[in-house]
C-alpha positions as semicolon CSV with decimal commas, in nm:
position;residue;x (nm);y (nm);z (nm)
1;M;3,209;13,297;-10,544
2;W;3,329;13,339;-10,192
3;C;3,698;13,425;-10,115
4;A;3,872;13,505;-9,794
5;V;4,053;13,835;-9,747
6;W;4,349;13,794;-9,507
7;D;4,588;14,083;-9,561
8;F;4,396;14,392;-9,459
9;E;4,266;14,524;-9,136
10;V;3,925;14,683;-9,108
11;S;3,907;14,984;-8,884
12;P;3,572;14,992;-8,705
13;R;3,466;15,273;-8,478
14;Q;3,622;15,219;-8,135
15;S;3,402;15,345;-7,868
16;I;3,645;15,174;-7,623
17;G;3,935;15,404;-7,708
18;E;4,275;15,306;-7,829
19;T;4,468;15,366;-7,499
20;V;4,266;15,097;-7,335
21;L;4,340;14,853;-7,613
22;E;4,712;14,939;-7,593
23;E;4,726;14,903;-7,214
24;L;4,572;14,558;-7,240
25;R;4,832;14,455;-7,506
26;E;5,121;14,606;-7,288
27;R;5,000;14,427;-6,979
28;A;4,987;14,078;-7,160
29;A;5,331;14,140;-7,296
30;A;5,466;14,215;-6,949
31;D;5,290;13,912;-6,804
32;G;5,429;13,689;-7,085
33;V;5,097;13,548;-7,202
34;A;4,959;13,508;-7,555
35;L;4,659;13,712;-7,638
36;R;4,319;13,580;-7,762
37;V;3,999;13,769;-7,800
38;G;3,633;13,667;-7,724
39;V;3,355;13,882;-7,864
40;V;2,996;13,938;-7,733
41;V;2,748;14,016;-8,010
42;E;2,387;14,088;-7,887
43;H;2,064;14,095;-8,093
44;N;1,718;14,113;-7,945
45;D;1,837;14,048;-7,578
46;A;2,021;13,731;-7,693
47;V;2,393;13,670;-7,743
48;L;2,549;13,482;-8,037
49;M;2,704;13,156;-7,934
50;L;2,889;12,905;-8,161
51;E;2,870;12,526;-8,110
52;H;3,132;12,259;-8,204
53;E;3,008;11,954;-8,351
54;E;3,195;11,762;-8,087
55;H;3,269;11,884;-7,737
56;V;3,491;11,783;-7,451
57;E;3,317;11,624;-7,155
58;G;3,281;11,874;-6,875
59;R;3,310;12,170;-7,095
60;S;3,024;12,387;-7,243
61;P;2,972;12,315;-7,617
62;L;2,886;12,683;-7,661
63;H;3,159;12,948;-7,728
64;L;3,183;13,309;-7,804
65;P;3,329;13,411;-8,131
66;G;3,703;13,459;-8,085
67;T;4,046;13,416;-8,213
68;V;4,425;13,440;-8,153
69;V;4,565;13,790;-8,179
70;R;4,833;13,770;-8,468
71;P;5,175;13,935;-8,423
72;G;5,141;14,305;-8,495
73;E;4,764;14,292;-8,519
74;S;4,564;14,538;-8,313
75;L;4,308;14,403;-8,059
76;A;4,025;14,591;-8,252
77;G;4,159;14,418;-8,573
78;A;4,139;14,075;-8,406
79;V;3,781;14,145;-8,283
80;V;3,678;14,234;-8,647
81;R;3,859;13,935;-8,789
82;A;3,717;13,680;-8,537
83;V;3,361;13,789;-8,585
84;R;3,399;13,801;-8,976
85;E;3,584;13,472;-9,014
86;E;3,369;13,272;-8,767
87;T;3,016;13,419;-8,837
88;G;3,031;13,627;-9,167
89;L;2,907;13,940;-8,965
90;A;3,068;14,277;-9,009
91;V;3,180;14,458;-8,679
92;V;3,110;14,833;-8,698
93;D;3,209;14,927;-8,332
94;V;3,420;14,777;-8,060
95;V;3,207;14,915;-7,777
96;R;3,382;14,816;-7,456
97;H;3,613;14,575;-7,271
98;L;3,430;14,317;-7,058
99;G;3,720;14,155;-6,865
100;S;3,958;13,870;-6,926
101;F;4,070;13,538;-6,784
102;D;4,392;13,342;-6,806
103;Y;4,437;12,974;-6,881
104;L;4,682;12,719;-7,031
105;S;4,647;12,633;-7,387
106;S;4,633;12,263;-7,492
107;A;5,014;12,299;-7,548
108;G;5,052;12,416;-7,186
109;K;5,125;12,781;-7,276
110;P;4,982;13,074;-7,086
111;V;4,705;13,255;-7,261
112;R;4,494;13,556;-7,178
113;R;4,156;13,586;-7,335
114;E;4,030;13,956;-7,348
115;H;3,662;13,993;-7,400
116;F;3,485;14,279;-7,585
117;A;3,132;14,391;-7,674
118;A;3,094;14,464;-8,037
119;A;2,815;14,604;-8,253
120;V;2,757;14,454;-8,591
121;E;2,619;14,599;-8,906
122;S;2,344;14,341;-8,927
123;A;2,260;14,032;-8,709
124;G;2,238;13,811;-9,024
125;P;2,271;13,610;-9,209
126;V;2,514;13,417;-8,984
127;R;2,746;13,185;-9,164
128;V;2,960;12,963;-8,941
129;T;3,281;12,831;-9,057
130;N;3,470;12,657;-8,776
131;Y;3,159;12,542;-8,595
132;A;2,864;12,306;-8,650
133;E;2,606;12,563;-8,573
134;Y;2,521;12,894;-8,396
135;R;2,249;12,999;-8,157
136;W;2,120;13,328;-8,027
137;V;2,104;13,240;-7,649
138;P;1,877;13,468;-7,429
139;L;2,063;13,657;-7,173
140;S;1,764;13,634;-6,932
141;G;1,795;13,268;-6,858
142;E;2,042;13,005;-6,737
143;L;2,341;13,042;-6,976
144;P;2,488;12,708;-7,079
145;V;2,850;12,828;-7,061
146;T;3,162;12,788;-6,850
147;P;3,176;12,998;-6,525
148;S;3,447;13,223;-6,679
149;I;3,219;13,313;-6,977
150;R;2,915;13,348;-6,745
151;R;3,116;13,614;-6,551
152;I;3,203;13,790;-6,883
153;L;2,835;13,784;-6,979
154;M;2,723;13,912;-6,639
155;T;2,971;14,210;-6,678
156;Y;2,825;14,269;-7,018
157;Q;2,476;14,297;-6,879
158;E;2,582;14,561;-6,614
């Protein structure tokens, strides 16, 4: 039987360093934006992308795993939770920060999405929850994503 665990925070290794994470949180607070995280998970030169069953015209149907950062939650904790909840994979290291972009939520509120590279314990099995399916998309080809995500993935490849 499967059950969700909501009230604990897993502490992965943080190659990125706690000061970087705290600076990102402080900058978002000073700028008055809500925080979200997006996560790049790579396996065999391909990145894990999630696909909604229905997608909005003009937007890419493919997304990186991600979530809203809850009040009091660390950025590393949000990364772990996003990957676990959306894919069933276990993050073992938050490796590095890849950049961010700001946008307005569907409710018209300012949001900053910080992106991180993360290492997982194993690349499978992937169990999607909020999405119709997943794909491992090769990093070497044309990536079917928005320009903002393409920029994040280009930074990841540097």
